[in-house]
Amino acid sequence: MPNDKDYNKVNVLIVGAGPAGLSCAIQLKVQKPDADICVLEKAADLGNHNLSGAVLETEPLHTLLDTAIPGWRDSESAKDVLAKKIRKDNVMFLLGKELSFNISFTIKLAKKFGLGFGQMMHKNDYIVSISKLTKWLGQIAKELGVEVLTGFAAEDIILDESTGMTKAVKLVDQGLDKEGRKQPNFVEGETIRADFVVLAEGCDGLLTEKFVEKAGLKRRCPQLYSVGVKELIKVNSRQYKKFTSGRVVHAMGYPIWTPVLGPGLFGGGIIYPADDDNIVVGMIVGADWKYRDFNPQDALTNFKNHRFVKQFIAGGTVIEAGAKMIPEGGYYSIPRDPQTGSIGKGNCIIAGDSAGFVNMLKIKGLHNAIDSAIAAAKAIVEYSDNPSATAAKYTELIESSNVAKEMRSARNFRQTVAKFGPLQGMPISVLGGLLPEFKIEEDYKAMTAARYRLKPKQQFDKDTFTAMAATEHREEQPCHLEILDSKICAEKCTPKFNSPCITFCPAGVYETVHDVVKPANPSNCLHCKTCQRKCPFDNIRWTVPEGTGGPRYKRM
Ligand code: SF4
Ligand code: SF4
């Protein structure tokens, strides 16, 4: 760290420089310009670890920036980030490899009648690259005086046992070798103390989950996840023009759920245009898939080969790729203090995707991430003299905000689909709040010995995919992926499920080496955390590698 300033104590420490963390920092600086605010980010550069769909409802961004930087809309960077307003919004149903039906009218009808599905329309929202959005917000935060520290990974959160208040965050040690021995360049991870801590690490945050455990927070329903894989494909200008600027396609059906003998997986595909003759194609699949040989990349391959999709991308070249999980459990999966209902405890607040503020009826969470971050900042400012009440105030603000309104309206959706499967669950979920609360188990418990019957003949090229994510880690460091008990792999998982981590890890990290399943290629890791949530025996732990490691997304 630079030594012209004492970073060991700050007013507010924000973990994660994504849209939530940076929005919180900006709002704090607006309301309290003299506050000492530090944002920690494990990625080498801002936006490198951010990947999303991404469709943005801009109201929360307007609320944030209208006060922070008057006239921001006229800046070149704002125009670049918000270049693509959605003019045409298609929801397609794909049947088999050839047929496609535009079913947007059903969603519009649902909207007209106030049904939950109606939220799925995105017209007048914006197509954004979350990597670019993050970089831009980071620049704004820095200009306002926030210390944004990239390349600093946090590995632990320290609570005062007697008061339950959060005292500090410990950074990961640097300069250990593979066996954990100190090398000449060893630097012990510093401990940064703070009056307030905001956890805004995104989905399945390491510190967030540690905090949930240490502070005794509980979820009514376990968090459910989906896995998203996405490619940015350079196409020719004729194809690019075919995909009208400002058009977004969301596709259901093939290859993950279809009415007749389909695989019965929840999720869908996305297609939308990016800059410079690039088209984004992605696939999102509920992590409760039951097929031992399934990989969301196989579904992406099938999707790309569907006649409807192929016309836009045939002959194109993948220039960037990546994978990430999305928290889908909704309102009942928000971690709360069982006594007070607070989303956090005392002086520590959980915001954005870390709290699970994704509305699955909209398939969006970015606007909620920004909105919740603004609420976090307001609670901190209001309770600057009484930190122990901050999480409670934050929760009060959230519960009366649009975030909670949306989350409540979608509260049964994902659980209903998980309970009944997409074909029956989607129509049943129309009943919304009239439905009972279904008890759902963690995604990893859904694994069976069944096989995905649409497995593409050709194996997915994970090496190229990983290269397109530009992921890298220092090779000579301890492996950040831990298999808790190798005996479980050998005696239970391999015979029953054929070691699914080898198949589902999008980066090919796991391999069988001399008959033992190992995270053989940890430096390929994309930090998607799928393995931690999908190993059928809950036998994998993702720990944090040294700062700067991981993917280097630029336009995801
Ligand atoms: Fe199976 Fe998990 Fe072992 Fe992989 S790590 S072989 S998924 S038990
Ligand atoms: Fe994702 Fe785990 Fe594979 Fe890393 S090792 S890319 S976190 S599934």
Coordinates of C-alpha atoms and ligand atoms in Angstrom, one line a residue:
M1 CA 0.0 0.0 0.0
P2 CA 1.1 3.6 -0.5
N3 CA 2.6 4.8 2.8
D4 CA 1.6 8.5 2.6
K5 CA -1.7 7.7 4.4
D6 CA -2.8 5.5 7.2
Y7 CA -5.2 3.0 5.7
N8 CA -5.4 0.9 8.8
K9 CA -8.5 2.9 10.1
V10 CA -11.2 4.4 8.0
N11 CA -14.8 5.6 8.7
V12 CA -16.4 3.4 6.1
L13 CA -14.9 0.3 4.5
I14 CA -16.7 -1.1 1.5
V15 CA -15.8 -4.5 0.3
G16 CA -16.3 -4.9 -3.4
A17 CA -16.0 -2.2 -6.1
G18 CA -19.0 -3.2 -8.2
P19 CA -22.0 -1.0 -8.9
A20 CA -23.3 -1.5 -5.3
G21 CA -20.0 -0.7 -3.5
L22 CA -19.1 2.2 -5.7
S23 CA -22.7 3.7 -5.6
C24 CA -22.6 3.5 -1.8
A25 CA -19.2 5.3 -1.8
I26 CA -20.5 8.0 -4.1
Q27 CA -23.6 8.6 -2.1
L28 CA -21.6 8.8 1.1
K29 CA -19.2 11.4 -0.4
V30 CA -22.2 13.5 -1.5
Q31 CA -23.8 13.4 1.9
K32 CA -20.6 13.5 4.0
P33 CA -17.7 14.9 1.9
D34 CA -15.2 14.7 4.8
A35 CA -15.8 11.0 5.5
D36 CA -12.9 8.7 5.0
I37 CA -14.1 6.0 2.7
C38 CA -12.1 3.1 1.3
V39 CA -13.4 0.6 -1.3
L40 CA -11.5 -2.7 -1.6
E41 CA -11.5 -4.7 -4.9
K42 CA -9.8 -8.0 -5.5
A43 CA -9.6 -7.5 -9.3
A44 CA -6.6 -6.0 -10.9
D45 CA -8.7 -3.2 -12.4
L46 CA -12.2 -1.9 -12.0
G47 CA -14.8 -3.9 -13.9
N48 CA -12.5 -6.9 -14.4
H49 CA -14.6 -9.2 -12.2
N50 CA -18.0 -7.8 -13.3
L51 CA -20.2 -9.7 -15.7
S52 CA -23.9 -9.4 -16.2
G53 CA -26.7 -9.5 -18.8
A54 CA -27.0 -6.5 -18.5
V55 CA -30.1 -4.5 -18.8
L56 CA -30.2 -1.4 -16.5
E57 CA -33.2 0.5 -15.2
T58 CA -31.6 3.8 -14.8
E59 CA -33.8 5.6 -12.2
P60 CA -31.6 4.7 -9.2
L61 CA -28.5 5.8 -11.2
H62 CA -30.2 9.1 -11.9
T63 CA -31.1 9.5 -8.2
L64 CA -27.4 8.8 -7.4
L65 CA -25.7 11.0 -9.9
D66 CA -28.1 13.9 -10.2
T67 CA -26.9 15.2 -6.9
A68 CA -23.3 13.9 -7.1
I69 CA -22.4 15.4 -10.5
P70 CA -24.9 17.8 -12.0
G71 CA -24.8 17.6 -15.8
W72 CA -23.4 14.1 -15.8
R73 CA -25.7 13.0 -18.6
D74 CA -23.9 15.2 -21.1
S75 CA -20.4 13.7 -20.3
E76 CA -18.8 11.5 -23.0
S77 CA -18.4 8.7 -20.5
A78 CA -22.1 8.7 -19.5
K79 CA -23.0 8.6 -23.2
D80 CA -20.6 5.7 -23.8
V81 CA -21.9 3.7 -20.9
L82 CA -25.6 4.4 -21.6
A83 CA -25.3 4.3 -25.4
K84 CA -28.0 1.7 -26.1
K85 CA -31.5 2.4 -25.1
I86 CA -33.8 -0.6 -25.6
R87 CA -36.3 0.1 -28.4
K88 CA -37.4 -3.4 -29.2
D89 CA -37.9 -6.1 -26.6
N90 CA -38.5 -9.6 -27.8
V91 CA -39.4 -12.7 -25.7
M92 CA -38.9 -15.8 -27.9
F93 CA -39.9 -19.3 -27.3
L94 CA -37.6 -21.8 -29.0
L95 CA -39.0 -25.2 -29.9
G96 CA -36.4 -27.9 -31.0
K97 CA -33.4 -26.7 -33.0
E98 CA -35.4 -24.9 -35.7
L99 CA -38.6 -23.3 -34.6
S100 CA -39.0 -20.0 -32.8
F101 CA -42.1 -18.1 -31.7
N102 CA -42.3 -14.5 -30.7
I103 CA -44.3 -14.6 -27.4
S104 CA -43.7 -11.0 -26.4
F105 CA -47.5 -10.3 -26.7
T106 CA -48.1 -12.7 -23.7
I107 CA -45.7 -10.8 -21.6
K108 CA -47.3 -7.5 -22.7
L109 CA -50.7 -8.9 -21.8
A110 CA -49.4 -10.0 -18.4
K111 CA -48.1 -6.5 -17.9
K112 CA -51.5 -5.1 -18.8
F113 CA -53.3 -7.3 -16.3
G114 CA -50.7 -6.6 -13.6
L115 CA -49.3 -10.1 -13.5
G116 CA -45.8 -10.7 -12.3
F117 CA -44.6 -11.8 -15.7
G118 CA -45.3 -8.4 -17.1
Q119 CA -42.1 -7.2 -15.3
M120 CA -40.1 -9.1 -17.9
M121 CA -40.4 -6.3 -20.5
H122 CA -37.4 -4.1 -20.7
K123 CA -38.3 -1.4 -23.2
N124 CA -36.8 2.0 -22.4
D125 CA -34.2 0.4 -20.1
Y126 CA -30.5 0.4 -21.2
I127 CA -28.2 -2.3 -22.5
V128 CA -25.0 -1.8 -20.6
S129 CA -21.6 -3.4 -20.2
I130 CA -21.3 -3.9 -16.4
S131 CA -17.5 -3.8 -16.7
K132 CA -17.7 -0.4 -18.3
L133 CA -20.4 0.8 -15.9
T134 CA -18.2 -0.2 -13.0
K135 CA -15.1 1.5 -14.4
W136 CA -17.0 4.7 -14.9
L137 CA -18.6 4.7 -11.4
G138 CA -15.1 4.0 -10.0
Q139 CA -13.7 7.1 -11.8
I140 CA -16.5 9.2 -10.3
A141 CA -15.9 7.9 -6.8
K142 CA -12.2 8.6 -7.1
E143 CA -12.8 12.1 -8.3
L144 CA -15.1 12.7 -5.3
G145 CA -12.2 11.6 -3.0
V146 CA -13.0 7.9 -2.3
E147 CA -10.0 5.6 -2.0
V148 CA -10.6 2.8 -4.4
L149 CA -8.0 0.1 -4.0
T150 CA -7.9 -2.5 -6.7
G151 CA -5.9 -5.7 -6.4
F152 CA -6.6 -6.0 -2.6
A153 CA -8.4 -9.2 -1.7
A154 CA -10.1 -9.5 1.7
E155 CA -10.1 -12.9 3.4
D156 CA -11.7 -12.4 6.7
I157 CA -14.1 -10.1 8.7
I158 CA -13.4 -9.6 12.4
L159 CA -16.2 -9.1 14.9
D160 CA -16.0 -8.0 18.5
E161 CA -17.4 -11.1 20.3
S162 CA -18.7 -9.1 23.3
T163 CA -20.6 -6.5 21.3
G164 CA -21.2 -8.2 18.0
M165 CA -20.0 -5.1 16.2
T166 CA -17.7 -5.5 13.2
K167 CA -14.2 -4.3 13.9
A168 CA -12.1 -4.9 10.9
V169 CA -11.4 -6.7 7.6
K170 CA -8.3 -8.7 7.1
L171 CA -6.6 -8.8 3.7
V172 CA -5.1 -11.9 2.2
D173 CA -1.4 -12.6 2.7
Q174 CA 0.8 -12.2 -0.4
G175 CA 3.9 -14.1 -1.3
L176 CA 3.3 -17.6 -0.1
D177 CA 4.4 -20.5 -2.2
K178 CA 2.2 -23.5 -3.2
E179 CA 2.8 -25.2 0.2
G180 CA 2.0 -22.0 2.1
R181 CA 5.7 -21.2 3.0
K182 CA 6.7 -17.6 3.2
Q183 CA 8.8 -16.4 0.2
P184 CA 11.2 -13.4 0.2
N185 CA 8.4 -11.2 -1.2
F186 CA 6.0 -12.2 1.6
V187 CA 3.7 -9.5 2.8
E188 CA 1.2 -10.2 5.5
G189 CA -2.3 -9.1 4.7
E190 CA -3.2 -5.9 6.6
T191 CA -6.1 -5.5 9.0
I192 CA -8.2 -2.5 8.2
R193 CA -10.4 -1.2 11.0
A194 CA -13.5 0.7 10.3
D195 CA -16.5 2.4 12.0
F196 CA -18.8 0.9 9.4
V197 CA -18.4 -2.0 6.9
V198 CA -20.5 -2.4 3.8
L199 CA -20.4 -5.9 2.2
A200 CA -21.0 -5.4 -1.6
E201 CA -19.0 -8.2 -3.1
G202 CA -21.6 -9.5 -5.5
C203 CA -23.0 -13.0 -5.6
D204 CA -21.9 -15.5 -3.0
G205 CA -19.3 -13.1 -1.5
L206 CA -16.7 -14.8 0.6
L207 CA -16.7 -12.2 3.4
T208 CA -20.5 -11.9 3.3
E209 CA -20.9 -15.6 3.9
K210 CA -18.3 -15.5 6.7
F211 CA -20.2 -12.6 8.2
V212 CA -23.5 -14.4 7.9
E213 CA -22.1 -17.3 9.9
K214 CA -20.2 -15.2 12.5
A215 CA -23.0 -12.8 13.1
G216 CA -25.6 -15.6 13.2
L217 CA -27.7 -14.3 10.3
K218 CA -30.2 -16.7 8.8
R219 CA -32.1 -17.1 5.5
R220 CA -35.7 -18.4 5.5
C221 CA -35.0 -20.2 2.3
P222 CA -31.5 -21.2 1.2
Q223 CA -30.0 -19.0 -1.4
L224 CA -30.6 -20.4 -4.9
Y225 CA -28.3 -19.6 -7.8
S226 CA -28.2 -19.7 -11.5
V227 CA -25.0 -19.9 -13.6
G228 CA -24.6 -17.5 -16.5
V229 CA -22.2 -18.0 -19.3
K230 CA -21.7 -15.3 -21.9
E231 CA -19.8 -14.6 -25.1
L232 CA -19.1 -11.4 -27.0
I233 CA -19.0 -12.3 -30.6
K234 CA -17.6 -10.2 -33.4
V235 CA -19.9 -10.6 -36.4
N236 CA -19.9 -9.1 -39.9
S237 CA -21.6 -5.7 -40.4
R238 CA -24.5 -7.3 -42.4
Q239 CA -25.3 -9.6 -39.4
Y240 CA -24.9 -6.8 -37.0
K241 CA -27.3 -4.5 -38.9
K242 CA -29.8 -7.4 -38.9
F243 CA -29.9 -7.2 -35.1
T244 CA -31.5 -3.9 -34.8
S245 CA -29.8 -1.5 -32.5
G246 CA -31.5 -1.3 -29.2
R247 CA -33.1 -4.8 -29.6
V248 CA -32.9 -7.3 -26.7
V249 CA -34.0 -10.9 -27.0
H250 CA -34.8 -13.2 -24.1
A251 CA -35.4 -16.7 -25.1
M252 CA -37.1 -19.6 -23.3
G253 CA -37.6 -23.2 -24.2
Y254 CA -34.9 -25.1 -26.1
P255 CA -32.3 -26.2 -25.1
I256 CA -33.1 -26.3 -21.4
W257 CA -36.8 -26.6 -21.0
T258 CA -39.3 -27.6 -23.7
P259 CA -42.9 -28.8 -23.5
V260 CA -42.2 -32.3 -24.8
L261 CA -39.6 -34.4 -23.1
G262 CA -37.4 -31.4 -22.4
P263 CA -34.5 -31.4 -19.9
G264 CA -36.7 -29.4 -17.5
L265 CA -34.1 -26.9 -16.5
F266 CA -34.9 -23.3 -15.5
G267 CA -33.3 -20.4 -17.4
G268 CA -33.0 -19.1 -20.8
G269 CA -30.9 -17.4 -23.4
I270 CA -30.1 -13.7 -24.2
I271 CA -29.0 -11.9 -27.3
Y272 CA -28.3 -8.2 -27.6
P273 CA -26.0 -5.9 -29.6
A274 CA -22.8 -4.4 -28.1
D275 CA -20.5 -1.9 -29.7
D276 CA -18.3 -2.4 -32.8
D277 CA -20.2 -5.1 -34.6
N278 CA -20.3 -7.3 -31.5
I279 CA -23.3 -9.4 -30.5
V280 CA -23.7 -10.7 -26.9
V281 CA -25.0 -14.2 -26.6
G282 CA -25.5 -15.8 -23.2
M283 CA -27.2 -18.6 -21.4
I284 CA -28.5 -18.6 -17.8
V285 CA -29.4 -21.9 -16.1
G286 CA -30.8 -22.5 -12.6
A287 CA -28.1 -24.2 -10.6
D288 CA -30.6 -26.8 -9.4
W289 CA -29.9 -28.9 -12.6
K290 CA -30.1 -32.6 -12.0
Y291 CA -27.9 -33.9 -14.8
R292 CA -24.5 -35.1 -13.7
D293 CA -22.9 -34.4 -17.1
F294 CA -24.5 -31.0 -17.6
N295 CA -22.6 -27.8 -18.2
P296 CA -24.2 -24.5 -18.9
Q297 CA -21.7 -24.1 -21.8
D298 CA -23.3 -27.1 -23.5
A299 CA -26.6 -25.3 -23.3
L300 CA -24.9 -22.2 -24.7
T301 CA -23.5 -24.3 -27.6
N302 CA -27.0 -25.6 -28.4
F303 CA -28.5 -22.2 -28.1
K304 CA -25.9 -20.7 -30.5
N305 CA -26.7 -23.5 -33.0
H306 CA -30.4 -22.9 -32.9
R307 CA -31.6 -21.5 -36.3
F308 CA -33.0 -18.3 -34.7
V309 CA -29.7 -17.4 -33.0
K310 CA -27.3 -18.7 -35.7
Q311 CA -28.5 -16.2 -38.2
F312 CA -27.0 -13.4 -36.1
I313 CA -23.7 -15.0 -35.2
A314 CA -22.7 -17.7 -37.8
G315 CA -19.1 -17.3 -38.8
G316 CA -18.4 -14.8 -36.0
T317 CA -15.4 -14.9 -33.7
V318 CA -15.7 -15.0 -29.9
I319 CA -13.6 -12.1 -28.5
E320 CA -14.5 -12.1 -24.9
A321 CA -16.2 -14.7 -22.6
G322 CA -17.0 -15.4 -19.0
A323 CA -19.1 -17.0 -16.4
K324 CA -20.8 -15.9 -13.2
M325 CA -23.5 -17.0 -10.7
I326 CA -26.6 -15.0 -10.0
P327 CA -28.5 -15.1 -6.6
E328 CA -32.0 -16.1 -7.4
G329 CA -33.7 -17.1 -4.2
G330 CA -35.3 -13.7 -3.8
Y331 CA -37.0 -12.1 -0.7
Y332 CA -36.9 -15.2 1.4
S333 CA -33.2 -15.8 0.8
I334 CA -32.1 -12.4 2.1
P335 CA -29.8 -13.0 5.1
R336 CA -31.2 -11.4 8.2
D337 CA -30.6 -11.1 11.9
P338 CA -33.2 -13.6 13.4
Q339 CA -33.9 -11.3 16.3
T340 CA -34.3 -8.0 14.5
G341 CA -34.8 -8.9 10.9
S342 CA -31.8 -6.6 10.0
I343 CA -30.0 -7.2 6.7
G344 CA -26.7 -7.0 8.5
K345 CA -25.9 -6.4 12.1
G346 CA -24.9 -3.3 14.1
N347 CA -22.4 -1.4 12.0
C348 CA -22.2 -3.9 9.1
I349 CA -24.5 -3.8 6.2
I350 CA -25.1 -6.2 3.3
A351 CA -26.0 -4.6 -0.1
G352 CA -26.6 -5.5 -3.7
D353 CA -26.2 -9.0 -5.0
S354 CA -24.4 -10.0 -1.8
A355 CA -27.8 -9.6 0.0
G356 CA -29.5 -11.3 -3.0
F357 CA -31.5 -8.3 -4.3
V358 CA -32.2 -9.8 -7.7
N359 CA -35.8 -9.7 -9.0
M360 CA -36.1 -12.9 -11.0
L361 CA -39.4 -11.8 -12.6
K362 CA -37.4 -9.0 -14.2
I363 CA -34.2 -11.1 -14.4
K364 CA -32.5 -7.9 -13.1
G365 CA -30.7 -6.8 -10.0
L366 CA -28.4 -4.0 -11.1
H367 CA -31.0 -1.2 -10.3
N368 CA -31.6 -2.8 -6.8
A369 CA -27.9 -3.0 -6.2
I370 CA -27.6 0.8 -6.7
D371 CA -30.8 1.5 -4.8
S372 CA -29.7 -0.6 -1.8
A373 CA -26.3 1.1 -1.9
I374 CA -27.9 4.5 -1.6
A375 CA -29.9 3.2 1.3
A376 CA -26.8 1.9 3.0
A377 CA -25.1 5.3 2.6
K378 CA -28.1 7.1 4.0
A379 CA -28.2 4.8 7.1
I380 CA -24.5 5.3 7.7
V381 CA -24.8 9.1 7.5
E382 CA -27.9 9.2 9.7
Y383 CA -26.4 6.9 12.4
S384 CA -22.8 8.1 12.3
D385 CA -23.0 8.7 16.0
N386 CA -24.7 5.4 16.8
P387 CA -23.1 2.7 14.6
S388 CA -24.8 -0.1 16.4
A389 CA -28.2 0.9 15.0
T390 CA -27.1 1.3 11.3
A391 CA -28.1 -2.1 10.0
A392 CA -31.6 -1.7 11.5
K393 CA -32.0 1.7 9.9
Y394 CA -30.7 0.4 6.6
T395 CA -33.3 -2.4 6.7
E396 CA -36.0 0.1 7.5
L397 CA -35.1 2.1 4.4
I398 CA -34.9 -1.1 2.3
E399 CA -38.3 -2.3 3.5
S400 CA -40.0 0.9 2.5
S401 CA -38.2 1.2 -0.8
N402 CA -38.8 -0.1 -4.3
V403 CA -36.2 -2.8 -3.7
A404 CA -38.3 -4.6 -1.1
K405 CA -41.5 -3.8 -3.1
E406 CA -40.1 -5.7 -6.1
M407 CA -38.5 -8.4 -4.1
R408 CA -41.8 -9.1 -2.3
S409 CA -43.8 -9.1 -5.5
A410 CA -41.4 -11.9 -6.9
R411 CA -41.0 -13.7 -3.5
N412 CA -42.5 -17.0 -4.6
F413 CA -41.4 -17.1 -8.2
R414 CA -38.1 -19.0 -8.1
Q415 CA -39.2 -21.3 -5.3
T416 CA -42.3 -22.3 -7.3
V417 CA -40.3 -23.0 -10.4
A418 CA -37.8 -25.0 -8.3
K419 CA -40.6 -27.0 -6.8
F420 CA -42.6 -27.8 -9.9
G421 CA -40.0 -27.4 -12.7
P422 CA -40.2 -24.6 -15.4
L423 CA -43.0 -26.1 -17.4
Q424 CA -45.5 -26.3 -14.6
G425 CA -43.9 -23.8 -12.2
M426 CA -43.9 -20.8 -14.6
P427 CA -47.7 -20.8 -15.1
I428 CA -48.3 -21.6 -11.5
S429 CA -46.1 -18.7 -10.4
V430 CA -48.7 -16.3 -12.0
L431 CA -50.6 -16.8 -8.7
G432 CA -47.8 -14.8 -7.1
G433 CA -48.5 -13.8 -3.5
L434 CA -51.4 -16.2 -3.3
L435 CA -49.0 -19.1 -3.3
P436 CA -47.7 -20.7 -0.1
E437 CA -44.0 -20.5 0.8
F438 CA -42.4 -23.6 -0.6
K439 CA -39.5 -25.2 1.3
I440 CA -36.7 -25.6 -1.1
E441 CA -33.3 -27.3 -0.6
E442 CA -29.9 -26.0 -1.7
D443 CA -29.1 -26.4 -5.4
Y444 CA -26.4 -29.0 -4.9
K445 CA -28.9 -31.5 -3.5
A446 CA -30.7 -31.7 -6.8
M447 CA -27.9 -33.7 -8.5
T448 CA -28.9 -37.1 -9.8
A449 CA -27.2 -39.8 -11.9
A450 CA -29.3 -38.8 -15.0
R451 CA -27.7 -37.4 -18.1
Y452 CA -28.5 -34.3 -20.2
R453 CA -30.0 -35.8 -23.3
L454 CA -29.1 -32.8 -25.5
K455 CA -25.3 -33.1 -24.9
P456 CA -23.6 -31.6 -27.9
K457 CA -21.4 -34.1 -29.8
Q458 CA -18.3 -31.9 -29.7
Q459 CA -16.9 -31.1 -26.3
F460 CA -17.0 -27.4 -25.4
D461 CA -13.6 -25.7 -25.9
K462 CA -13.0 -24.5 -22.3
D463 CA -9.4 -23.5 -23.0
T464 CA -10.5 -20.9 -25.6
F465 CA -13.3 -19.8 -23.3
T466 CA -10.9 -19.3 -20.4
A467 CA -8.4 -17.5 -22.7
M468 CA -11.2 -15.1 -23.8
A469 CA -11.8 -14.3 -20.1
A470 CA -8.1 -13.4 -19.9
T471 CA -8.0 -15.0 -16.5
E472 CA -4.7 -15.3 -14.6
H473 CA -3.3 -15.9 -11.2
R474 CA 0.2 -16.0 -9.8
E475 CA 1.0 -19.7 -10.3
E476 CA 3.2 -20.1 -7.3
Q477 CA 0.6 -19.4 -4.6
P478 CA -1.5 -21.8 -2.5
C479 CA -4.4 -23.3 -4.4
H480 CA -7.5 -21.2 -3.5
L481 CA -9.9 -24.2 -4.1
E482 CA -10.2 -26.7 -1.4
I483 CA -11.7 -30.2 -1.7
L484 CA -12.6 -30.9 1.9
D485 CA -12.5 -34.7 1.8
S486 CA -11.0 -36.6 -1.2
K487 CA -12.5 -39.8 0.1
I488 CA -16.0 -38.5 -0.7
C489 CA -14.9 -37.9 -4.3
A490 CA -13.5 -41.4 -4.7
E491 CA -16.0 -43.4 -2.7
K492 CA -19.3 -41.6 -3.2
C493 CA -19.2 -39.0 -6.0
T494 CA -17.2 -40.6 -8.7
P495 CA -19.1 -43.9 -8.7
K496 CA -22.4 -42.2 -8.5
F497 CA -22.1 -38.9 -10.5
N498 CA -18.8 -39.3 -12.4
S499 CA -17.2 -36.3 -10.7
P500 CA -19.4 -33.6 -12.1
C501 CA -17.1 -30.7 -11.1
I502 CA -14.8 -31.8 -13.9
T503 CA -17.7 -31.2 -16.3
F504 CA -19.5 -28.2 -14.9
C505 CA -16.5 -25.9 -14.0
P506 CA -16.6 -23.5 -17.0
A507 CA -12.8 -23.1 -16.8
G508 CA -11.7 -26.8 -16.7
V509 CA -10.1 -26.3 -13.3
Y510 CA -10.9 -29.8 -12.0
E511 CA -9.2 -32.9 -13.4
T512 CA -8.6 -36.5 -12.3
V513 CA -4.8 -36.8 -11.6
H514 CA -3.6 -40.3 -10.9
D515 CA -7.2 -41.3 -10.0
V516 CA -7.7 -38.4 -7.6
V517 CA -10.0 -35.5 -8.4
K518 CA -8.1 -32.2 -7.9
P519 CA -8.4 -28.5 -8.7
A520 CA -5.5 -29.1 -11.0
N521 CA -5.6 -25.7 -12.8
P522 CA -6.6 -23.1 -10.2
S523 CA -5.0 -20.3 -12.2
N524 CA -7.8 -20.8 -14.8
C525 CA -10.5 -20.0 -12.2
L526 CA -13.1 -17.4 -13.3
H527 CA -14.2 -16.8 -9.7
C528 CA -17.8 -17.8 -10.7
K529 CA -18.1 -19.9 -7.5
T530 CA -20.2 -22.6 -9.2
C531 CA -18.1 -25.4 -7.8
Q532 CA -18.8 -24.2 -4.2
R533 CA -22.6 -24.4 -4.8
K534 CA -22.9 -27.3 -7.1
C535 CA -20.6 -30.0 -5.8
P536 CA -23.3 -32.7 -4.9
F537 CA -21.6 -33.4 -1.6
D538 CA -20.9 -29.7 -0.7
N539 CA -17.3 -30.7 -0.7
I540 CA -15.6 -27.7 -2.2
R541 CA -14.6 -24.4 -0.6
W542 CA -13.6 -21.3 -2.6
T543 CA -11.1 -19.2 -0.7
V544 CA -9.7 -16.0 -2.0
P545 CA -6.5 -16.0 -4.0
E546 CA -4.0 -13.1 -3.9
G547 CA -5.3 -9.8 -5.1
T548 CA -5.3 -9.1 -8.9
G549 CA -5.9 -12.8 -9.7
G550 CA -9.0 -13.8 -11.8
P551 CA -10.6 -12.8 -15.0
R552 CA -10.0 -9.5 -16.7
Y553 CA -13.3 -8.7 -18.3
K554 CA -13.4 -5.4 -20.2
R555 CA -16.8 -5.4 -22.0
M556 CA -18.8 -8.0 -20.2
Ligands
SF4_1 FE1 -17.6 -34.8 -6.6 FE2 -17.3 -32.6 -5.3 FE3 -15.4 -34.4 -5.3 FE4 -15.8 -33.0 -7.5 S1 -15.1 -32.2 -5.5 S2 -15.5 -35.2 -7.3 S3 -18.0 -32.7 -7.4 S4 -17.4 -34.6 -4.4
SF4_2 FE1 -15.9 -21.3 -11.2 FE2 -15.1 -23.0 -9.3 FE3 -14.4 -23.4 -11.8 FE4 -13.4 -21.3 -10.4 S1 -13.0 -23.5 -10.1 S2 -14.2 -21.3 -12.5 S3 -15.1 -20.8 -9.2 S4 -16.4 -23.5 -11.0

